[in-house]
Coordinates of C-alpha atoms in Angstrom, one line a residue:
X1425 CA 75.9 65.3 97.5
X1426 CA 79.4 65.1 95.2
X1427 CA 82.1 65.2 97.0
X1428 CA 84.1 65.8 94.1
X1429 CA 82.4 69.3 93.5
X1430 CA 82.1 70.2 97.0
X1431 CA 84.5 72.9 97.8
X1432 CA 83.4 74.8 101.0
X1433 CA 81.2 73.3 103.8
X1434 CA 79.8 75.8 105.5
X1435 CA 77.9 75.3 109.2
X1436 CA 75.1 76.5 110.8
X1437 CA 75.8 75.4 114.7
X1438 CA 79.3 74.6 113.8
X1439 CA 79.8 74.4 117.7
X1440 CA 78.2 71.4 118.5
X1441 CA 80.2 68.1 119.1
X1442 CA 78.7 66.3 116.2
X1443 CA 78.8 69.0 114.0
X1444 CA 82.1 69.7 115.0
X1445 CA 83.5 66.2 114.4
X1446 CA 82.5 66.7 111.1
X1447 CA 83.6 70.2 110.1
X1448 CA 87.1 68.8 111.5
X1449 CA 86.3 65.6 108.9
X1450 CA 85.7 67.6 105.5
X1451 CA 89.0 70.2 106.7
X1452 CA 90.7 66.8 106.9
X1453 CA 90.1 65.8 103.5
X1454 CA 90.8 69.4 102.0
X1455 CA 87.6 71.2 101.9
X1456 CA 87.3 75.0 102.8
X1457 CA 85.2 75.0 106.3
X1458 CA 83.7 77.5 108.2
X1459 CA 80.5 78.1 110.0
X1460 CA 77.7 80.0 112.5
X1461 CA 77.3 79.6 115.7
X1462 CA 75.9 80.9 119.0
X1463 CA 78.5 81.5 121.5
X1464 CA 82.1 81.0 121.9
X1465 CA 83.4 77.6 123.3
X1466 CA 86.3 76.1 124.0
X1467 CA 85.4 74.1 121.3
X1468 CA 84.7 76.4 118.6
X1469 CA 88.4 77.9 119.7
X1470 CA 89.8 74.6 119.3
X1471 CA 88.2 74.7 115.5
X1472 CA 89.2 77.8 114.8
X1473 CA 92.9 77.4 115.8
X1474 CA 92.8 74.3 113.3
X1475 CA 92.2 77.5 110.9
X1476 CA 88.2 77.4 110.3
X1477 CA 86.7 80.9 110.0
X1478 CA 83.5 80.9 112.5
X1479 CA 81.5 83.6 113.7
X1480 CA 79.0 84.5 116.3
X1481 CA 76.0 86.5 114.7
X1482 CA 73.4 85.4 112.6
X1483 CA 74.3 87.9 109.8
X1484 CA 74.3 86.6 105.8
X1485 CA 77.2 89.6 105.8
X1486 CA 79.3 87.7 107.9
X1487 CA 80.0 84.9 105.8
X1488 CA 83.2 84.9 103.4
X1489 CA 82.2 85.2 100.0
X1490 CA 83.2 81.9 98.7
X1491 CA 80.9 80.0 101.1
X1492 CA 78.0 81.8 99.0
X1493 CA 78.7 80.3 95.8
X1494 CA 76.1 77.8 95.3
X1495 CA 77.7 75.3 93.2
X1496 CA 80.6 74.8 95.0
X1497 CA 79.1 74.4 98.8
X1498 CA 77.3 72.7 101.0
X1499 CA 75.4 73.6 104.0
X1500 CA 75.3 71.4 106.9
X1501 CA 72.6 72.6 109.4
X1502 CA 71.9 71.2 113.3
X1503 CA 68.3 70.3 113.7
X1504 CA 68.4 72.5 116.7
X1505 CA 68.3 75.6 114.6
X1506 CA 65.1 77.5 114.8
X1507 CA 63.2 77.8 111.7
X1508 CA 63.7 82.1 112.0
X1509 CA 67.9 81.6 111.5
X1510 CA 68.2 84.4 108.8
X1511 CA 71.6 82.5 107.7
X1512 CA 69.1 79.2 107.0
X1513 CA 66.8 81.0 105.3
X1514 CA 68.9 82.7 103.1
X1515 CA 70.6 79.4 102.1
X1516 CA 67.0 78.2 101.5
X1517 CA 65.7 81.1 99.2
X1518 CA 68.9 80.7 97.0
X1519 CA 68.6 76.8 96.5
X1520 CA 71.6 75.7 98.3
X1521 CA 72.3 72.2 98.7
X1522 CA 71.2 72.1 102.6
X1523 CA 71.9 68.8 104.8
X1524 CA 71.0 67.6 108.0
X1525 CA 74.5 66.5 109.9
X1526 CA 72.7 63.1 109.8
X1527 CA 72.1 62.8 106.3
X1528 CA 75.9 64.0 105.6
X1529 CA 77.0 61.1 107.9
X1530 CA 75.2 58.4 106.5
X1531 CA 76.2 59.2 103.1
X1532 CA 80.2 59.5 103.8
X1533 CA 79.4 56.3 105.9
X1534 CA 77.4 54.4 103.1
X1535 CA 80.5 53.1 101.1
X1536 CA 82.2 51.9 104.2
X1537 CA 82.2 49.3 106.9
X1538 CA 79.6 51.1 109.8
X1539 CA 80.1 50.5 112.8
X1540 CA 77.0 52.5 114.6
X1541 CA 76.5 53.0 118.2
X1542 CA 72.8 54.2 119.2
X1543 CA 71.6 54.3 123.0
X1544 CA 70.1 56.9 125.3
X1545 CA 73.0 56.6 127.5
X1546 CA 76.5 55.6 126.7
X1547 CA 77.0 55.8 123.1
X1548 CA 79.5 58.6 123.4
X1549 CA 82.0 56.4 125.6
X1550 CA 81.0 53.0 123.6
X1551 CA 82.2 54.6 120.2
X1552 CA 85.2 56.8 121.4
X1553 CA 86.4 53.1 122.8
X1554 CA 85.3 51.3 119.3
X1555 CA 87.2 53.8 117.9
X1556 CA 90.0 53.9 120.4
X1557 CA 90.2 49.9 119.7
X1558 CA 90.2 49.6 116.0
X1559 CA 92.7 52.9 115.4
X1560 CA 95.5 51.6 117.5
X1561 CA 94.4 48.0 115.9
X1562 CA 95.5 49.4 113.2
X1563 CA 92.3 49.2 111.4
X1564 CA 91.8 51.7 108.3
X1565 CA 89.1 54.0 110.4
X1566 CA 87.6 56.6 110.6
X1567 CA 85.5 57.8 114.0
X1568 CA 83.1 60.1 114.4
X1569 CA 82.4 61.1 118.2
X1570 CA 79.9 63.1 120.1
X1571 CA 82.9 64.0 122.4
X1572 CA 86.0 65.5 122.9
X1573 CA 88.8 61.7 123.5
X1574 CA 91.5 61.9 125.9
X1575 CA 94.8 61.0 124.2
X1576 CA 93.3 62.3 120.7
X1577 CA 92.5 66.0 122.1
X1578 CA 89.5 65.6 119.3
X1579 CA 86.2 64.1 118.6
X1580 CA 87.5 62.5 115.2
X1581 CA 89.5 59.2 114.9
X1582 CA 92.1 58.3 112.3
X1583 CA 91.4 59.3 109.1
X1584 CA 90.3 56.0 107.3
X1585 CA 88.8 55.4 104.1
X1586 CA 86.9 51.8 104.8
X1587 CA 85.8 51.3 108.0
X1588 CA 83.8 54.2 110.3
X1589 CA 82.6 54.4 113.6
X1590 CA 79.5 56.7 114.0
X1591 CA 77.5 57.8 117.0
X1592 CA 73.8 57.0 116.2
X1593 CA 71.9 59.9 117.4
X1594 CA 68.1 59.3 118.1
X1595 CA 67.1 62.5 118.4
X1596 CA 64.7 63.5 115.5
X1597 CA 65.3 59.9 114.7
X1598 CA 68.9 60.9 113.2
X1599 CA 70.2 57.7 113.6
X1600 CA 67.7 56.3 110.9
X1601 CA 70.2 57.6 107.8
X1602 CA 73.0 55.5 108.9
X1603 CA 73.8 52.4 107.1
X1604 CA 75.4 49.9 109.7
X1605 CA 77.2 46.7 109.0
X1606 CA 77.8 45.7 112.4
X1607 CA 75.4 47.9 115.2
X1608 CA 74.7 47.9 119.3
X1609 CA 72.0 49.7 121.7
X1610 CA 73.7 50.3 124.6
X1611 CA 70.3 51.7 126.1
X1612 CA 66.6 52.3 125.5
X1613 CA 65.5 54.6 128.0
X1614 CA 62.6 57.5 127.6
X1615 CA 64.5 60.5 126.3
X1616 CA 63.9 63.4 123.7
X1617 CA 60.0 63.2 124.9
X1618 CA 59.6 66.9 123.4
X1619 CA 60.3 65.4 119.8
X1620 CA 58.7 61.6 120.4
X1621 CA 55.8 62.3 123.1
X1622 CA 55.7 58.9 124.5
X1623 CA 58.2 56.1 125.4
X1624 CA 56.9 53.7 122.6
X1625 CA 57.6 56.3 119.9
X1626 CA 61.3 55.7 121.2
X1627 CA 61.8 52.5 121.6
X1628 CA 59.8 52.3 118.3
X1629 CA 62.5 54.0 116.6
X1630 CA 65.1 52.2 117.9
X1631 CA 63.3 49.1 116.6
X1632 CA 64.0 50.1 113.5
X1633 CA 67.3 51.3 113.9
X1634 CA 68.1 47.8 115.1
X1635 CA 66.7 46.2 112.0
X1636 CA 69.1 47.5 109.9
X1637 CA 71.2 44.7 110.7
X1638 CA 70.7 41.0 111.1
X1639 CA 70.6 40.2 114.8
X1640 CA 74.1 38.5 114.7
X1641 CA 75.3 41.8 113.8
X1642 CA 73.5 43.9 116.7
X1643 CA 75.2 43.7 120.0
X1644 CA 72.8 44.6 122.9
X1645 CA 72.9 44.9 126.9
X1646 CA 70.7 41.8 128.4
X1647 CA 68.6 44.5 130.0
X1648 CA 67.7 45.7 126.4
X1649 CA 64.6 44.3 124.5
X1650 CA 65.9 43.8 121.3
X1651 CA 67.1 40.4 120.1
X1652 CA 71.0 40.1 119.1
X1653 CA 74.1 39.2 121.0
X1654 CA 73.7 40.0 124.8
X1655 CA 76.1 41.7 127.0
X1656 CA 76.4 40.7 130.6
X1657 CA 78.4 42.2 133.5
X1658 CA 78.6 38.8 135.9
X1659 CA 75.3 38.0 134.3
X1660 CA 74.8 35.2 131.8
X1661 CA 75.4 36.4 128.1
X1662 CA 76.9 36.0 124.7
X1663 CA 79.6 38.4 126.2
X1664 CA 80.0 38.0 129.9
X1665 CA 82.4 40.3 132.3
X1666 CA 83.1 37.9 135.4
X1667 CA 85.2 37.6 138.2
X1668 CA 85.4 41.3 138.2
X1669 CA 87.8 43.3 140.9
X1670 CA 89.3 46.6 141.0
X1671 CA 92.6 47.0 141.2
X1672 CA 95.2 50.6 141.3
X1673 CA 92.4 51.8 140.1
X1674 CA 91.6 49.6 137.1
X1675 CA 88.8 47.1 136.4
X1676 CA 90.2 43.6 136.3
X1677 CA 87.8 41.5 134.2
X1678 CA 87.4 38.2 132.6
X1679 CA 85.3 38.2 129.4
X1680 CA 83.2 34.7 128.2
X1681 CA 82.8 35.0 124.5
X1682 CA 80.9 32.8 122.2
X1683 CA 84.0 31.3 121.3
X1684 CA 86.7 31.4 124.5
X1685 CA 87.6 33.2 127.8
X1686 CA 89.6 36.2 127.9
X1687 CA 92.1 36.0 131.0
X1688 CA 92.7 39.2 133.5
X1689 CA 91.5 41.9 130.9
X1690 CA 92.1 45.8 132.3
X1691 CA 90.0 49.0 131.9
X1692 CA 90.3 52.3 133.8
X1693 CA 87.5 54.0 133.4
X1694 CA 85.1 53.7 136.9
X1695 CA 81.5 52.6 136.9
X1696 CA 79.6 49.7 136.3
X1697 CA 78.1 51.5 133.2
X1698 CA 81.5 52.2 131.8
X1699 CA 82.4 48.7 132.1
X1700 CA 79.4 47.6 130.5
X1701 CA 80.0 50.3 128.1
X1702 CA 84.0 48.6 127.4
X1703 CA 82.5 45.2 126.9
X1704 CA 80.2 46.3 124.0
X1705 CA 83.1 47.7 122.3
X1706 CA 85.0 44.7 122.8
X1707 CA 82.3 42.2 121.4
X1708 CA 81.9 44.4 118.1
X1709 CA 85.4 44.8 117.6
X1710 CA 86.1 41.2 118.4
X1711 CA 83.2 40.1 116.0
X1712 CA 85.1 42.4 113.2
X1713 CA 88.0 40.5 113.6
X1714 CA 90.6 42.3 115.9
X1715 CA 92.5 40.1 118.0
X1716 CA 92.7 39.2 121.9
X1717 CA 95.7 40.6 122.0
X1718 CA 94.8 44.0 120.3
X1719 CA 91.7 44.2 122.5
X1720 CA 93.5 43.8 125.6
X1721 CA 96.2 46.4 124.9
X1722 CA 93.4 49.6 123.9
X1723 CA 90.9 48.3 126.2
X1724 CA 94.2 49.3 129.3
X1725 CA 95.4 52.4 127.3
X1726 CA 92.1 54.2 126.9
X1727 CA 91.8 57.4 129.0
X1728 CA 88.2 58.5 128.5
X1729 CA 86.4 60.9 127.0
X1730 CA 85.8 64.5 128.2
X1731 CA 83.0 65.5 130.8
X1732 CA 82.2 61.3 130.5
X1733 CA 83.4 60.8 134.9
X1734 CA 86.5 63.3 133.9
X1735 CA 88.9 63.8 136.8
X1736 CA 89.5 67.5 137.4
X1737 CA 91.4 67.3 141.0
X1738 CA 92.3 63.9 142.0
X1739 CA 94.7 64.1 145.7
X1740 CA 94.6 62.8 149.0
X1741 CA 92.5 65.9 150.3
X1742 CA 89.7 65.9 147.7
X1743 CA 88.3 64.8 144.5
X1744 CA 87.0 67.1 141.5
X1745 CA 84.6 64.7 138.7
X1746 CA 82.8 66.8 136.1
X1747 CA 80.1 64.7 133.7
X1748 CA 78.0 65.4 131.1
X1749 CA 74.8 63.3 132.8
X1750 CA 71.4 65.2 132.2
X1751 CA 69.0 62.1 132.5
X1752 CA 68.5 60.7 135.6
X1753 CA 69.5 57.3 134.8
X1754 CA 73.1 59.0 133.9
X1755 CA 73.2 60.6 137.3
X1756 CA 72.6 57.3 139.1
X1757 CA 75.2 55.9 137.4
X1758 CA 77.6 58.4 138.2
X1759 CA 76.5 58.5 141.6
X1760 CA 76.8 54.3 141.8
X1761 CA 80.1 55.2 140.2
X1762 CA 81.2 57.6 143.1
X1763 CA 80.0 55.3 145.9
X1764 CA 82.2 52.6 144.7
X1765 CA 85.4 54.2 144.2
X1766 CA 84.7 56.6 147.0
X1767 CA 82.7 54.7 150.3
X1768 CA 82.1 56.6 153.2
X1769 CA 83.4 60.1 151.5
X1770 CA 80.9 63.0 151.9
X1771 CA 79.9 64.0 147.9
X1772 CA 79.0 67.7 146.5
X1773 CA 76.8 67.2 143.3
X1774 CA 76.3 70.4 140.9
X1775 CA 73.3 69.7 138.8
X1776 CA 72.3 72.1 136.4
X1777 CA 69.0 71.1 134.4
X1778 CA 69.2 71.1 130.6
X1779 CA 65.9 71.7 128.6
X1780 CA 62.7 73.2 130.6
X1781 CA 61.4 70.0 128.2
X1782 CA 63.6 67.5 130.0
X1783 CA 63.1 68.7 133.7
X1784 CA 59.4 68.5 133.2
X1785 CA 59.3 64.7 132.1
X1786 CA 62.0 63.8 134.5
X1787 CA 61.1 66.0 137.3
X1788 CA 60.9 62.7 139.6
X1789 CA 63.6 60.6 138.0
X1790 CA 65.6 64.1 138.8
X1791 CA 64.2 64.3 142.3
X1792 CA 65.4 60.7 143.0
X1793 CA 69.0 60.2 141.5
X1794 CA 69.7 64.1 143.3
X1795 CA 68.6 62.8 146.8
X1796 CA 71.2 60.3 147.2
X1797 CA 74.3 62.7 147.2
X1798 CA 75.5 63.9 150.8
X1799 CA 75.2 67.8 149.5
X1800 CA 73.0 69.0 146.2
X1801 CA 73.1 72.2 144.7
X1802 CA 71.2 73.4 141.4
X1803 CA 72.1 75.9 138.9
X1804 CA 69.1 77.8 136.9
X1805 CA 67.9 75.3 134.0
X1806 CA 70.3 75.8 130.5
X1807 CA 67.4 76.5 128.2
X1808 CA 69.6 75.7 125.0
X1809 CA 67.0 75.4 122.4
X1810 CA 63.8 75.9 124.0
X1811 CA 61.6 79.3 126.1
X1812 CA 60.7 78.6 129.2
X1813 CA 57.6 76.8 130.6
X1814 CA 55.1 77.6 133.0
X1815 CA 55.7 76.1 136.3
X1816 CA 59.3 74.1 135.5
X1817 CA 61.9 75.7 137.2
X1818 CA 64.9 74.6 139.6
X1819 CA 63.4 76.5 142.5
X1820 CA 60.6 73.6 141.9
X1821 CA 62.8 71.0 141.5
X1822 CA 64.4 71.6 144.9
X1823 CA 61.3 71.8 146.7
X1824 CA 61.0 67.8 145.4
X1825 CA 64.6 66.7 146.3
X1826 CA 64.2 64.5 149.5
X1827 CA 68.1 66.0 151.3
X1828 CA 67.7 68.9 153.8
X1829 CA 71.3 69.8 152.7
X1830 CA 70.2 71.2 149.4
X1831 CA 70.2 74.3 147.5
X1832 CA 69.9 77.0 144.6
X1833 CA 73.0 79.3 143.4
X1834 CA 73.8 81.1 141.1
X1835 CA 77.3 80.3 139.1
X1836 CA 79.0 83.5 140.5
X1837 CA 78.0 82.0 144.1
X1838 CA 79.2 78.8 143.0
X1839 CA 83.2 79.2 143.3
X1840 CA 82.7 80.2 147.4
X1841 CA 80.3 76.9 147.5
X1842 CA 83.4 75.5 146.3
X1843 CA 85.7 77.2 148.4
X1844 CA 83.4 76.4 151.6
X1845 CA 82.1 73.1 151.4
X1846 CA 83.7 70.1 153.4
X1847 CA 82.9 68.0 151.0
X1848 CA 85.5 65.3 149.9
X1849 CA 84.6 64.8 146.2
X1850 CA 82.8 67.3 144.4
X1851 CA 81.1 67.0 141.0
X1852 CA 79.5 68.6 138.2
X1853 CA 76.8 67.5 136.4
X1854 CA 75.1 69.0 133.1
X1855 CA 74.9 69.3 129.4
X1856 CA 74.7 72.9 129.3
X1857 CA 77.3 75.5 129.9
X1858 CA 78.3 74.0 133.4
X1859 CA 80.9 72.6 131.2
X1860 CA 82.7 76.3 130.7
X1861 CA 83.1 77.0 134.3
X1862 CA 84.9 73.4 135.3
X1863 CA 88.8 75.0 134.6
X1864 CA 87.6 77.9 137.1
X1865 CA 86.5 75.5 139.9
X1866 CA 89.3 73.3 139.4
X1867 CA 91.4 75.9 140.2
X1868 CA 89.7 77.1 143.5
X1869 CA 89.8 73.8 144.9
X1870 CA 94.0 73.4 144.0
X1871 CA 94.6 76.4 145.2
X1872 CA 92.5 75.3 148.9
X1873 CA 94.8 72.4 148.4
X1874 CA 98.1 74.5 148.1
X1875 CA 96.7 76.8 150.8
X1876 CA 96.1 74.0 153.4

């Protein structure tokens, strides 16, 4: 891939958040982008107001003529895309230069200091606070985010030339391009069984994802089998959060370093994960060099990162969360997260499944992190990529879910569940397109509050 020669990027799946932190990336420097892809967003109209041409039809006559001269542009493709895309193919047949978002990542990366955050849970929130932490540090960097960052309305960081933050994906062993200098696992739990089959395949893979760096370079939750600095919240650890309290609505911390203790250090995000997910971010940061002071002041000012435990309504009547979680071990966490900051409050949880694939190997992890809310109710599984399979659906998935206040709606039904329910904090959960209909549930429940 040269840069130098690259003119127009063109994107097949331009709509999804990796793909989209890097179409934003190559606009940045100057290039011509535009892409493909399935269905409007909020996101793709937050690309195409930056001016990037994209459209919804797989149709070769839909793309501007420049972005089908071969010497001058590069394809970027999701690994998503089924192998019958007639955009792909044509790309294909006329010996494009075709790359993986992965392979495009670790070669912008390779030149740089890496910073690269891999984990089946929390690597979104880990890097948008590495990145968070280094930017206002005033570090030269460059961060690309598998999510939208509060305060940066964007899922790219700075615009550095030496130093990058990159979200190591796992699936189809993505993460294995990368070239990290410094590296963390935030998590190692069975995910993506449709592409690895078996849990040793993953944790496999992330093996050798963490031997791309010496183990003083990898930064690793204590719970994680993998040997490099350990993180501990009021455990033992290299890096140790103690004497934790909450306070207005921040964590109040203490952090044990190799070195010294860190007095009285503030983040706002809730959740136990979260905090665990702050402290790795501190630890790499710190190893890199930033100071105690520097830590302390973007650890308080960071404000989260979009569906990651996003307040919607937030008042003395009720609460509105919406989160990304589609793995059981994410919803425990948000539930954990809930329980804390909300004791004794009855709790609403919309679920809806993503990938027929995913309910079916986490049908009972599903069944168990869904029974503990007060008031469960399932939207059809968001099929994304895959057809259906025999025998998975939510109506099945409810039949396992251990609450007799439980059921199935559809999303038109969902705004009078909304307008019904005595529920004190409501929340959302999904990686599908539950995300599009939070603004519209917001909105019912201010106006029950402006009502009452």
């Amino acid at each position: 891939m040269n840069s130098n020669q690259i003119q127009n990027v063109y994107f097949i799946g331009i709509g999804g958040i990796g793909m989209s932190a890097l179409a934003r990336y190559f606009m940045h420097i100057g290039k011509n982008v535009a892409g493909y892809d399935k269905t409007h967003t909020q996101l793709t109209d937050e690309l195409e107001d930056l001016g990037m041409h994209i459209h919804f039809e797989d149709n070769v006559d839909r793309i501007e003529k420049k972005y089908l001269e071969k010497e001058t542009t590069l394809v970027v493709v999701t690994p998503a895309i089924p192998k019958n895309h007639s955009e792909w193919n044509y790309f294909l047949s006329h010996g494009f230069e075709i790359r993986k978002r992965a392979e495009v990542l670790g070669i912008i990366t390779k030149d740089t200091f890496c910073f690269a955050v891999a984990g089946t849970h929390g690597k979104t929130t880990t890097s948008s606070i590495l990145g968070h932490i280094l930017y206002q540090s005033g570090i030269d960097v460059t961060a690309f985010l598998g999510g939208i960052v509060e305060g940066y309305n964007s899922n790219l960081i700075g615009s550095g030339k030496t130093v990058t933050v990159v979200e190591a994906d796992e699936f189809d062993r993505s993460f294995l391009h990368l070239h990290p200098n410094l590296a963390c696992v935030t998590s190692m739990d069975a995910d993506h069984l449709d592409i690895y089959g078996n849990v040793e395949s993953i944790e496999e893979s992330f093996r050798m994802f963490a031997n791309k760096v010496n183990p003083e370079h990898l930064f690793v939750p204590l719970k994680v089998n993998l040997k490099g600095n350990t993180i501990g919240i009021d455990e033992r650890a290299d890096y140790e959060a103690l004497n934790i309290r909450i306070l207005n609505g921040f964590y109040h911390f203490d952090v044990q370093t190799p070195s010294k203790l860190m007095k009285d250090v503030k983040f706002g995000l809730p959740g136990r994960h979260n905090l665990s997910n702050a402290l790795i971010a501190l630890a790499m940061a710190e190893k890199y060099g930033v100071s105690e002071d520097g830590l302390k002041a973007a650890l308080e000012t960071f404000r989260g990162v979009r569906r990651r435990f996003s307040f919607q309504v937030r008042n003395e009547k009720r609460v509105y969360v919406d989160d990304y979680a589609h793995h059981p071990t994410e919803i425990e966490a948000v539930h954990n997260a809930v329980r804390e900051l909300y004791p004794g409050k009855k709790v609403l949880a919309v679920f809806q499944p993503h990938l027929f694939s995913r309910t079916r190997d986490f049908m009972e992890g599903f069944t168990e992190s869904l029974s503990k809310f007060d008031e469960i109710v399932l939207l059809d599984i968001y099929p994304a990529r895959e057809l259906p399979i025999e025998g998975i659906t939510s109506e099945v998935l409810l039949t396992k879910i251990e609450n007799p206040n439980k059921k199935l709606v559809g999303k038109e039904t969902l705004f009078e569940v909304f307008q019904q329910s005595d529920a004190e904090v409501f929340i959302t959960i999904g990686a599908g397109d539950i995300g599009e209909m939070v603004k519209d549930l917001k909105k019912v429940l201010d106006d029950r509050t402006q009502m009452a």
